[in-house]
Amino acid sequence: MDDAPSGGITRRTLVGGAAAGAAAAVLPTGADAATTTATATARKARPRRTADVIVVGAGLAGLTAARRLVAAGRSVIVLEARDRVGGRTLNADLGGGKVVEVGGQWVGPTQDRLLALAKELSVETFKTYQEGKAVLVYRGSHQTFDLSGPLGPIPPIPDGILDAATAIQKLDAMAATVPVDAPWTAKQALEWDSQTFETWLQANALTKGGRFLVELGFSSVFAAEPRDVSLLFALFYMAAAGDEQHVGTFDRLINTAGGAQESRFVGGSQRISLLAAAQLGRRVVLGAPVRRIAQAGGHVTVTTDRASYRGRHAVVTLPPTLAGRIDYLPALTAQRDQLTQRVPMGTVIKVQAVYDEPFWRGDGLAGYANGDVDPVHLTFDNSPPDGSPGILIGFIEGELGRVWGQKTVAERRAGVLNSFATYFGERARSPTRYLEMSWAAEPYTRGCYVGFMPPGVLTSYGRELRRPAGRIHWAGTETSGYWNGYMDGAVRSGERVGAELLGGA
Amino acid sequence: MDDAPSGGITRRTLVGGAAAGAAAAVLPTGADAATTTATATARKARPRRTADVIVVGAGLAGLTAARRLVAAGRSVIVLEARDRVGGRTLNADLGGGKVVEVGGQWVGPTQDRLLALAKELSVETFKTYQEGKAVLVYRGSHQTFDLSGPLGPIPPIPDGILDAATAIQKLDAMAATVPVDAPWTAKQALEWDSQTFETWLQANALTKGGRFLVELGFSSVFAAEPRDVSLLFALFYMAAAGDEQHVGTFDRLINTAGGAQESRFVGGSQRISLLAAAQLGRRVVLGAPVRRIAQAGGHVTVTTDRASYRGRHAVVTLPPTLAGRIDYLPALTAQRDQLTQRVPMGTVIKVQAVYDEPFWRGDGLAGYANGDVDPVHLTFDNSPPDGSPGILIGFIEGELGRVWGQKTVAERRAGVLNSFATYFGERARSPTRYLEMSWAAEPYTRGCYVGFMPPGVLTSYGRELRRPAGRIHWAGTETSGYWNGYMDGAVRSGERVGAELLGGA
């Protein structure tokens, strides 16, 4: 009944502390000594620590909120369920001072709040490697294509490219009418929220190739199937891929150059959270899953298995589905609770193979592949900045993630390496190391990249996403307008909730 | 931030014990002294009681499972979060030995397992009152119609009745191809699970009147909007409205005579659970919300706020969304956990007005109304068997339940009485008592009638509904084939899980 272990690294090889669960394949490097001490202290007894604000979750949203509040002179405690900070970002240690991310990792133009936070913490970026040709394997045929063409990363499937381009143009035009902070007010909101993306796709992608291309982009963005997601939510998500000056587009979601996959962080994306947490020091408590939040007499009491914490306000940064698993006293409203029943997490297993060198580069290949070779339909070169070691990353998304998540690690490894070899040649079958992270199996995440909305949810419950419940305020990337679902959205949500509390506290 | 109190009866008037939450408008009559004692005992300390099977939830599923297991000589403990048994059935005390249900209440043909349980406990049934004419108020026009016609409870809207009848015929034909125990194996499962019921309705109900009629039936069954629900799930639910000898139909869901609303239980439907619990005696522990279920060393440990219970197996009867809020050690698989993120509860506020007598009967009316007068689109005569007092029951369902759930009790009362008066005349404005129950606001239910599935869920996650997680078995009406979502389905699920454990224990 237990999950087949999804970590290519066994627990024996884990460094420091207990793993959060069977799914945690890796642990962060550079764990902050101060926070480890704080955890150990909390575990000794049942102290009641107090602060102005108790933040639940030490991912980018919670850490950003905490930074804002501390900078304004507020006292803060950040409670994190896992034995590490970073939320859905997580570095795997490759040895020799090198890391690779098994969670969120890319940053691109208009993600200015994430870039600003990284700059504050002196975390630099580098361009995602994408020199040379891309690979397409479709219906048994292998070909390469140029990434600098007008369609960027979309491969030139003859019977599909025009169809896909037309569909994407339509989607962008529809998305442009969706207000990112109130998508339920779009003129056609109810019509679009009454159907699945699949229903729209069947009516608007007329060729098999066009459908394949849009589906490929869709699943790479939502880690779900077109049948799972509301058309309105999908359009909102496209509209959110921008900022006040740049209208959101589908292309910006799926592009490397000029898009959300343009750059990476030196030292790994989790480094941002590790450094932010180090600055917060003993304010961050690890290994502290929150079970209950009570409000009474002008304060909140936040209870973990080992201690309780009292504050004037609480900030909950968990995705709605996990926020719904906390026990609230008094109980939350029907509307808020039912929202949390309706925002499921996507399903993705991030898989990586490590090689002595990025051998595909020598073949003139970028490491970027699109294809229909199960279980991996999308790959990138994920090597460190200096190209050593060589790393291919692949994504097992949506239905494939659900089906392949139930197989053994050995079965998945064989399937993944077969996909990689089909795209990049036989050398791909012999990595020095295989890494995987199944975010749906991780008990304190339960899916990635993001909580999405099936039909009917955004129009009926969207207003609840950010509406405070008394002294409880909500953050997390799922509450963001711009870059909802991305690291940048998490940072924006932390800034927004910080402003809420500083305005009203 | 707190819910506007949804109980027409304030907490002051509650009889016995603490209310489960602000939403609990009423408490059961006839609370069993033995179970009350058991609760008091459990609260004194942290005993560790043991039994062969620990059942979570004392609704019809859990009590039925417990009866089966006890009859076979197994020891059982039933843990119930609320201060009462009965789950989504709940009697309100009217005084003078009379009750009326504020939860599930009806029983009809092919619901044989519920009827058998009631018979074992000597709970008798009586026919739902439906003599005289039905009322239709549609687009400002008031008329009456005959319930004994070929279309039964479906009102004769001229521009809609043929359209609706055709749509329902199509739905029945499609539902007949859906296997109730494995709907994901239907030939067109993926096609039907890729769209909302709304998408189908737009293509198949061509008139406003036809659409209104199908929507009315739909929302009365699902307490959700057609845009919220997968077409495949809706068809499965229709297929489930029958038994091995009688194919399920839409009509059997919505009909009174010959359908799911045909009869009621003398003394109220909750009496079945109260009597079953009384027989189980000290095995039933009230006020014991389960927080954690751990499996290790060949046993389960089930932990509440006050005690822990050890067994060889556990049976969890909660709806999937609430089952997902328990902490499991080891963590459940990704597939099982993600299922619980994807089965939201419907939204219904059950409202009732009590009158000295059922005055509509004197006007030749059955007390049954259909209409478009917000917030109540559907009413029944809900008087006790002897017709005294007179009670009208109405349902505020789906989007109306969400919107009206956010208003004050006074606003709802005024709206409800206006609906009743529009259907039945001005006397309806002056009840002696107004009762309401918002199941979405009740912390241990969080919606009614049932957990439903948006598109994509049944095909990708349906197999997880009944698959045991090691020593944890799953019951509850949401796990049933026949009469999924009904009291009968709950009883069937209890019998099925009992058989699982007796076969394998």
PDB file of C-alpha atoms in Angstrom, chain A residues 96-315:
ATOM      1  CA  GLY A  96      31.915  18.976  -5.619  1.00  0.00           C
ATOM      2  CA  GLY A  97      29.882  22.021  -4.656  1.00  0.00           C
ATOM      3  CA  LYS A  98      27.429  21.483  -7.470  1.00  0.00           C
ATOM      4  CA  VAL A  99      23.677  21.094  -7.326  1.00  0.00           C
ATOM      5  CA  VAL A 100      20.752  20.483  -9.606  1.00  0.00           C
ATOM      6  CA  GLU A 101      17.134  21.375  -8.900  1.00  0.00           C
ATOM      7  CA  VAL A 102      14.458  18.719  -8.586  1.00  0.00           C
ATOM      8  CA  GLY A 103      11.735  21.353  -8.172  1.00  0.00           C
ATOM      9  CA  GLY A 104      10.937  24.794  -9.633  1.00  0.00           C
ATOM     10  CA  GLN A 105      14.034  26.195 -11.261  1.00  0.00           C
ATOM     11  CA  TRP A 106      13.562  28.632 -14.151  1.00  0.00           C
ATOM     12  CA  VAL A 107      13.106  32.376 -14.308  1.00  0.00           C
ATOM     13  CA  GLY A 108      12.287  34.623 -17.223  1.00  0.00           C
ATOM     14  CA  PRO A 109      11.339  38.119 -18.330  1.00  0.00           C
ATOM     15  CA  THR A 110       8.546  39.907 -16.441  1.00  0.00           C
ATOM     16  CA  GLN A 111       9.221  37.718 -13.382  1.00  0.00           C
ATOM     17  CA  ASP A 112      10.631  40.840 -11.815  1.00  0.00           C
ATOM     18  CA  ARG A 113       9.706  40.227  -8.214  1.00  0.00           C
ATOM     19  CA  LEU A 114      11.558  36.909  -8.109  1.00  0.00           C
ATOM     20  CA  LEU A 115      14.519  38.514  -9.864  1.00  0.00           C
ATOM     21  CA  ALA A 116      14.484  41.384  -7.375  1.00  0.00           C
ATOM     22  CA  LEU A 117      14.501  38.984  -4.431  1.00  0.00           C
ATOM     23  CA  ALA A 118      17.359  36.988  -5.958  1.00  0.00           C
ATOM     24  CA  LYS A 119      19.295  40.204  -6.458  1.00  0.00           C
ATOM     25  CA  GLU A 120      18.772  41.244  -2.840  1.00  0.00           C
ATOM     26  CA  LEU A 121      20.272  37.925  -1.825  1.00  0.00           C
ATOM     27  CA  SER A 122      23.053  38.071  -4.429  1.00  0.00           C
ATOM     28  CA  VAL A 123      21.876  34.986  -6.263  1.00  0.00           C
ATOM     29  CA  GLU A 124      22.879  35.323  -9.894  1.00  0.00           C
ATOM     30  CA  THR A 125      21.266  33.877 -12.983  1.00  0.00           C
ATOM     31  CA  PHE A 126      22.596  32.219 -16.087  1.00  0.00           C
ATOM     32  CA  LYS A 127      20.934  31.427 -19.395  1.00  0.00           C
ATOM     33  CA  THR A 128      19.373  28.014 -19.862  1.00  0.00           C
ATOM     34  CA  TYR A 129      21.593  26.120 -22.311  1.00  0.00           C
ATOM     35  CA  GLN A 130      19.898  26.003 -25.649  1.00  0.00           C
ATOM     36  CA  GLU A 131      22.555  26.205 -28.343  1.00  0.00           C
ATOM     37  CA  GLY A 132      22.194  23.941 -31.338  1.00  0.00           C
ATOM     38  CA  LYS A 133      19.235  22.077 -32.712  1.00  0.00           C
ATOM     39  CA  ALA A 134      16.167  20.827 -30.922  1.00  0.00           C
ATOM     40  CA  VAL A 135      14.898  17.278 -31.350  1.00  0.00           C
ATOM     41  CA  LEU A 136      11.434  16.136 -32.369  1.00  0.00           C
ATOM     42  CA  VAL A 137      10.386  12.487 -32.288  1.00  0.00           C
ATOM     43  CA  TYR A 138       6.799  12.127 -33.448  1.00  0.00           C
ATOM     44  CA  ARG A 139       5.035   9.018 -34.684  1.00  0.00           C
ATOM     45  CA  GLY A 140       8.297   7.146 -35.076  1.00  0.00           C
ATOM     46  CA  SER A 141      10.122   9.816 -37.054  1.00  0.00           C
ATOM     47  CA  HIS A 142      13.213  11.544 -35.640  1.00  0.00           C
ATOM     48  CA  GLN A 143      14.178  15.023 -36.778  1.00  0.00           C
ATOM     49  CA  THR A 144      15.882  18.157 -35.557  1.00  0.00           C
ATOM     50  CA  PHE A 145      14.692  21.736 -35.792  1.00  0.00           C
ATOM     51  CA  ASP A 146      15.880  25.256 -35.233  1.00  0.00           C
ATOM     52  CA  LEU A 147      14.900  26.978 -31.987  1.00  0.00           C
ATOM     53  CA  SER A 148      15.494  30.466 -33.336  1.00  0.00           C
ATOM     54  CA  GLY A 149      12.619  30.271 -35.811  1.00  0.00           C
ATOM     55  CA  PRO A 150       9.439  32.334 -35.442  1.00  0.00           C
ATOM     56  CA  LEU A 151       7.712  29.577 -33.451  1.00  0.00           C
ATOM     57  CA  GLY A 152      10.563  29.124 -30.997  1.00  0.00           C
ATOM     58  CA  PRO A 153      10.234  25.854 -29.127  1.00  0.00           C
ATOM     59  CA  ILE A 154       7.203  24.590 -31.067  1.00  0.00           C
ATOM     60  CA  PRO A 155       8.375  21.819 -33.384  1.00  0.00           C
ATOM     61  CA  PRO A 156       7.505  21.930 -37.105  1.00  0.00           C
ATOM     62  CA  ILE A 157       5.048  19.085 -37.410  1.00  0.00           C
ATOM     63  CA  PRO A 158       3.864  19.574 -40.998  1.00  0.00           C
ATOM     64  CA  ASP A 159       0.180  18.785 -40.456  1.00  0.00           C
ATOM     65  CA  GLY A 160       0.081  20.633 -37.142  1.00  0.00           C
ATOM     66  CA  ILE A 161       2.185  23.746 -36.959  1.00  0.00           C
ATOM     67  CA  LEU A 162      -0.241  26.095 -38.676  1.00  0.00           C
ATOM     68  CA  ASP A 163      -3.157  24.615 -36.769  1.00  0.00           C
ATOM     69  CA  ALA A 164      -1.350  25.019 -33.440  1.00  0.00           C
ATOM     70  CA  ALA A 165      -0.232  28.541 -34.249  1.00  0.00           C
ATOM     71  CA  THR A 166      -3.815  29.521 -35.062  1.00  0.00           C
ATOM     72  CA  ALA A 167      -5.129  27.947 -31.872  1.00  0.00           C
ATOM     73  CA  ILE A 168      -2.494  29.715 -29.771  1.00  0.00           C
ATOM     74  CA  GLN A 169      -3.313  33.025 -31.433  1.00  0.00           C
ATOM     75  CA  LYS A 170      -6.971  32.532 -30.516  1.00  0.00           C
ATOM     76  CA  LEU A 171      -6.072  31.613 -26.946  1.00  0.00           C
ATOM     77  CA  ASP A 172      -3.898  34.705 -26.573  1.00  0.00           C
ATOM     78  CA  ALA A 173      -6.714  36.916 -27.848  1.00  0.00           C
ATOM     79  CA  MET A 174      -9.157  35.352 -25.397  1.00  0.00           C
ATOM     80  CA  ALA A 175      -6.653  35.541 -22.530  1.00  0.00           C
ATOM     81  CA  ALA A 176      -6.155  39.241 -23.213  1.00  0.00           C
ATOM     82  CA  THR A 177      -9.756  39.829 -22.113  1.00  0.00           C
ATOM     83  CA  VAL A 178      -9.257  38.120 -18.728  1.00  0.00           C
ATOM     84  CA  PRO A 179      -8.338  40.475 -15.831  1.00  0.00           C
ATOM     85  CA  VAL A 180      -5.587  38.685 -13.898  1.00  0.00           C
ATOM     86  CA  ASP A 181      -6.772  39.878 -10.491  1.00  0.00           C
ATOM     87  CA  ALA A 182     -10.442  39.075 -11.115  1.00  0.00           C
ATOM     88  CA  PRO A 183     -10.765  36.544 -13.936  1.00  0.00           C
ATOM     89  CA  TRP A 184     -14.373  35.901 -12.932  1.00  0.00           C
ATOM     90  CA  THR A 185     -15.254  39.362 -14.224  1.00  0.00           C
ATOM     91  CA  ALA A 186     -14.196  38.622 -17.807  1.00  0.00           C
ATOM     92  CA  LYS A 187     -17.065  39.200 -20.193  1.00  0.00           C
ATOM     93  CA  GLN A 188     -17.179  35.542 -21.234  1.00  0.00           C
ATOM     94  CA  ALA A 189     -16.103  34.177 -17.848  1.00  0.00           C
ATOM     95  CA  LEU A 190     -19.114  31.966 -17.280  1.00  0.00           C
ATOM     96  CA  GLU A 191     -19.080  30.564 -20.810  1.00  0.00           C
ATOM     97  CA  TRP A 192     -15.381  29.719 -20.569  1.00  0.00           C
ATOM     98  CA  ASP A 193     -15.628  28.380 -17.026  1.00  0.00           C
ATOM     99  CA  SER A 194     -18.431  26.030 -18.107  1.00  0.00           C
ATOM    100  CA  GLN A 195     -16.186  23.919 -20.325  1.00  0.00           C
ATOM    101  CA  THR A 196     -12.940  22.019 -20.129  1.00  0.00           C
ATOM    102  CA  PHE A 197      -9.903  23.082 -22.099  1.00  0.00           C
ATOM    103  CA  GLU A 198     -10.356  19.766 -23.914  1.00  0.00           C
ATOM    104  CA  THR A 199     -13.798  20.789 -25.164  1.00  0.00           C
ATOM    105  CA  TRP A 200     -12.319  23.964 -26.611  1.00  0.00           C
ATOM    106  CA  LEU A 201      -9.365  22.098 -28.055  1.00  0.00           C
ATOM    107  CA  GLN A 202     -11.570  19.597 -29.866  1.00  0.00           C
ATOM    108  CA  ALA A 203     -13.386  22.460 -31.543  1.00  0.00           C
ATOM    109  CA  ASN A 204     -10.276  24.473 -32.348  1.00  0.00           C
ATOM    110  CA  ALA A 205      -7.356  22.154 -33.063  1.00  0.00           C
ATOM    111  CA  LEU A 206      -8.465  20.325 -36.124  1.00  0.00           C
ATOM    112  CA  THR A 207      -5.421  18.241 -36.975  1.00  0.00           C
ATOM    113  CA  LYS A 208      -3.745  15.471 -34.991  1.00  0.00           C
ATOM    114  CA  GLY A 209      -0.450  17.301 -35.181  1.00  0.00           C
ATOM    115  CA  GLY A 210      -1.908  20.610 -34.053  1.00  0.00           C
ATOM    116  CA  ARG A 211      -3.627  18.932 -31.173  1.00  0.00           C
ATOM    117  CA  PHE A 212      -0.415  17.163 -30.169  1.00  0.00           C
ATOM    118  CA  LEU A 213       1.468  20.442 -30.119  1.00  0.00           C
ATOM    119  CA  VAL A 214      -1.072  22.349 -28.036  1.00  0.00           C
ATOM    120  CA  GLU A 215      -1.443  19.397 -25.659  1.00  0.00           C
ATOM    121  CA  LEU A 216       2.322  19.213 -25.253  1.00  0.00           C
ATOM    122  CA  GLY A 217       2.470  22.860 -24.276  1.00  0.00           C
ATOM    123  CA  PHE A 218      -0.585  22.506 -22.075  1.00  0.00           C
ATOM    124  CA  SER A 219       0.680  19.551 -20.079  1.00  0.00           C
ATOM    125  CA  SER A 220       4.104  21.130 -19.671  1.00  0.00           C
ATOM    126  CA  VAL A 221       2.432  24.142 -18.084  1.00  0.00           C
ATOM    127  CA  PHE A 222      -0.324  22.528 -15.998  1.00  0.00           C
ATOM    128  CA  ALA A 223       0.986  18.976 -15.368  1.00  0.00           C
ATOM    129  CA  ALA A 224      -2.621  17.936 -16.003  1.00  0.00           C
ATOM    130  CA  GLU A 225      -4.724  16.882 -18.972  1.00  0.00           C
ATOM    131  CA  PRO A 226      -6.800  19.303 -21.070  1.00  0.00           C
ATOM    132  CA  ARG A 227      -9.914  17.501 -19.755  1.00  0.00           C
ATOM    133  CA  ASP A 228      -9.028  18.349 -16.148  1.00  0.00           C
ATOM    134  CA  VAL A 229      -8.822  22.118 -16.422  1.00  0.00           C
ATOM    135  CA  SER A 230     -11.390  24.874 -16.919  1.00  0.00           C
ATOM    136  CA  LEU A 231     -10.917  26.840 -20.136  1.00  0.00           C
ATOM    137  CA  LEU A 232     -11.290  30.043 -18.105  1.00  0.00           C
ATOM    138  CA  PHE A 233      -8.595  28.957 -15.654  1.00  0.00           C
ATOM    139  CA  ALA A 234      -6.255  28.120 -18.543  1.00  0.00           C
ATOM    140  CA  LEU A 235      -6.879  31.547 -20.095  1.00  0.00           C
ATOM    141  CA  PHE A 236      -6.333  33.247 -16.736  1.00  0.00           C
ATOM    142  CA  TYR A 237      -3.049  31.388 -16.377  1.00  0.00           C
ATOM    143  CA  MET A 238      -1.938  32.641 -19.795  1.00  0.00           C
ATOM    144  CA  ALA A 239      -3.015  36.183 -18.927  1.00  0.00           C
ATOM    145  CA  ALA A 240      -0.969  35.876 -15.738  1.00  0.00           C
ATOM    146  CA  ALA A 241       2.223  35.196 -17.710  1.00  0.00           C
ATOM    147  CA  GLY A 242       3.213  38.825 -17.835  1.00  0.00           C
ATOM    148  CA  ASP A 243       3.150  41.979 -15.777  1.00  0.00           C
ATOM    149  CA  GLU A 244       1.540  45.427 -15.727  1.00  0.00           C
ATOM    150  CA  GLN A 245       3.495  46.402 -18.824  1.00  0.00           C
ATOM    151  CA  HIS A 246       3.441  43.126 -20.765  1.00  0.00           C
ATOM    152  CA  VAL A 247       0.266  41.254 -21.580  1.00  0.00           C
ATOM    153  CA  GLY A 248       0.456  37.566 -20.748  1.00  0.00           C
ATOM    154  CA  THR A 249       0.721  35.026 -23.559  1.00  0.00           C
ATOM    155  CA  PHE A 250       0.863  31.283 -24.053  1.00  0.00           C
ATOM    156  CA  ASP A 251       4.260  31.693 -25.673  1.00  0.00           C
ATOM    157  CA  ARG A 252       5.754  33.322 -22.605  1.00  0.00           C
ATOM    158  CA  LEU A 253       4.697  30.252 -20.607  1.00  0.00           C
ATOM    159  CA  ILE A 254       6.320  27.733 -22.921  1.00  0.00           C
ATOM    160  CA  ASN A 255       9.295  29.619 -24.326  1.00  0.00           C
ATOM    161  CA  THR A 256      12.883  29.328 -23.226  1.00  0.00           C
ATOM    162  CA  ALA A 257      14.349  32.433 -24.871  1.00  0.00           C
ATOM    163  CA  GLY A 258      12.055  35.300 -23.903  1.00  0.00           C
ATOM    164  CA  GLY A 259       9.902  33.003 -21.783  1.00  0.00           C
ATOM    165  CA  ALA A 260       9.526  31.350 -18.414  1.00  0.00           C
ATOM    166  CA  GLN A 261      12.391  28.929 -19.035  1.00  0.00           C
ATOM    167  CA  GLU A 262      14.936  31.564 -20.104  1.00  0.00           C
ATOM    168  CA  SER A 263      17.328  31.509 -17.155  1.00  0.00           C
ATOM    169  CA  ARG A 264      18.391  29.577 -14.083  1.00  0.00           C
ATOM    170  CA  PHE A 265      19.881  30.475 -10.723  1.00  0.00           C
ATOM    171  CA  VAL A 266      23.543  29.934  -9.920  1.00  0.00           C
ATOM    172  CA  GLY A 267      23.677  27.474  -7.025  1.00  0.00           C
ATOM    173  CA  GLY A 268      20.127  26.317  -7.633  1.00  0.00           C
ATOM    174  CA  SER A 269      16.781  28.032  -7.119  1.00  0.00           C
ATOM    175  CA  GLN A 270      16.443  26.749  -3.560  1.00  0.00           C
ATOM    176  CA  ARG A 271      19.442  28.881  -2.647  1.00  0.00           C
ATOM    177  CA  ILE A 272      17.145  31.913  -2.626  1.00  0.00           C
ATOM    178  CA  SER A 273      15.066  30.377   0.142  1.00  0.00           C
ATOM    179  CA  LEU A 274      18.103  29.025   1.994  1.00  0.00           C
ATOM    180  CA  LEU A 275      19.691  32.471   2.095  1.00  0.00           C
ATOM    181  CA  ALA A 276      16.457  34.205   3.025  1.00  0.00           C
ATOM    182  CA  ALA A 277      15.930  31.687   5.820  1.00  0.00           C
ATOM    183  CA  ALA A 278      19.492  32.118   7.046  1.00  0.00           C
ATOM    184  CA  GLN A 279      18.852  35.840   7.429  1.00  0.00           C
ATOM    185  CA  LEU A 280      15.673  35.116   9.356  1.00  0.00           C
ATOM    186  CA  GLY A 281      17.663  32.746  11.575  1.00  0.00           C
ATOM    187  CA  ARG A 282      15.822  31.383  14.580  1.00  0.00           C
ATOM    188  CA  ARG A 283      12.551  32.806  13.353  1.00  0.00           C
ATOM    189  CA  VAL A 284      12.291  29.791  11.047  1.00  0.00           C
ATOM    190  CA  VAL A 285      11.214  26.534  12.675  1.00  0.00           C
ATOM    191  CA  LEU A 286      11.611  23.360  10.627  1.00  0.00           C
ATOM    192  CA  GLY A 287       9.860  20.016  11.063  1.00  0.00           C
ATOM    193  CA  ALA A 288       6.784  21.795  12.368  1.00  0.00           C
ATOM    194  CA  PRO A 289       3.652  20.774  10.445  1.00  0.00           C
ATOM    195  CA  VAL A 290       0.776  23.006  11.509  1.00  0.00           C
ATOM    196  CA  ARG A 291      -2.303  21.090  12.635  1.00  0.00           C
ATOM    197  CA  ARG A 292      -4.598  23.802  13.967  1.00  0.00           C
ATOM    198  CA  ILE A 293      -5.117  27.551  13.813  1.00  0.00           C
ATOM    199  CA  ALA A 294      -7.401  29.020  16.435  1.00  0.00           C
ATOM    200  CA  GLN A 295      -8.608  32.611  16.585  1.00  0.00           C
ATOM    201  CA  ALA A 296      -9.873  34.101  19.819  1.00  0.00           C
ATOM    202  CA  GLY A 297      -9.531  37.233  21.891  1.00  0.00           C
ATOM    203  CA  GLY A 298      -7.682  39.265  19.298  1.00  0.00           C
ATOM    204  CA  HIS A 299      -4.986  36.715  18.553  1.00  0.00           C
ATOM    205  CA  VAL A 300      -4.222  33.522  16.702  1.00  0.00           C
ATOM    206  CA  THR A 301      -2.807  30.329  18.163  1.00  0.00           C
ATOM    207  CA  VAL A 302      -1.027  28.097  15.694  1.00  0.00           C
ATOM    208  CA  THR A 303      -0.438  24.544  16.873  1.00  0.00           C
ATOM    209  CA  THR A 304       2.064  21.986  15.626  1.00  0.00           C
ATOM    210  CA  ASP A 305       2.595  18.456  16.958  1.00  0.00           C
ATOM    211  CA  ARG A 306       5.112  19.762  19.466  1.00  0.00           C
ATOM    212  CA  ALA A 307       4.318  23.353  20.347  1.00  0.00           C
ATOM    213  CA  SER A 308       1.958  26.229  19.909  1.00  0.00           C
ATOM    214  CA  TYR A 309       2.675  29.741  18.693  1.00  0.00           C
ATOM    215  CA  ARG A 310       0.715  32.858  19.377  1.00  0.00           C
ATOM    216  CA  GLY A 311       0.470  35.909  17.156  1.00  0.00           C
ATOM    217  CA  ARG A 312      -1.722  38.806  16.189  1.00  0.00           C
ATOM    218  CA  HIS A 313      -2.096  37.414  12.688  1.00  0.00           C
ATOM    219  CA  ALA A 314      -1.362  34.251  10.755  1.00  0.00           C
ATOM    220  CA  VAL A 315      -0.296  33.922   7.134  1.00  0.00           C
TER     221      VAL A 315
END
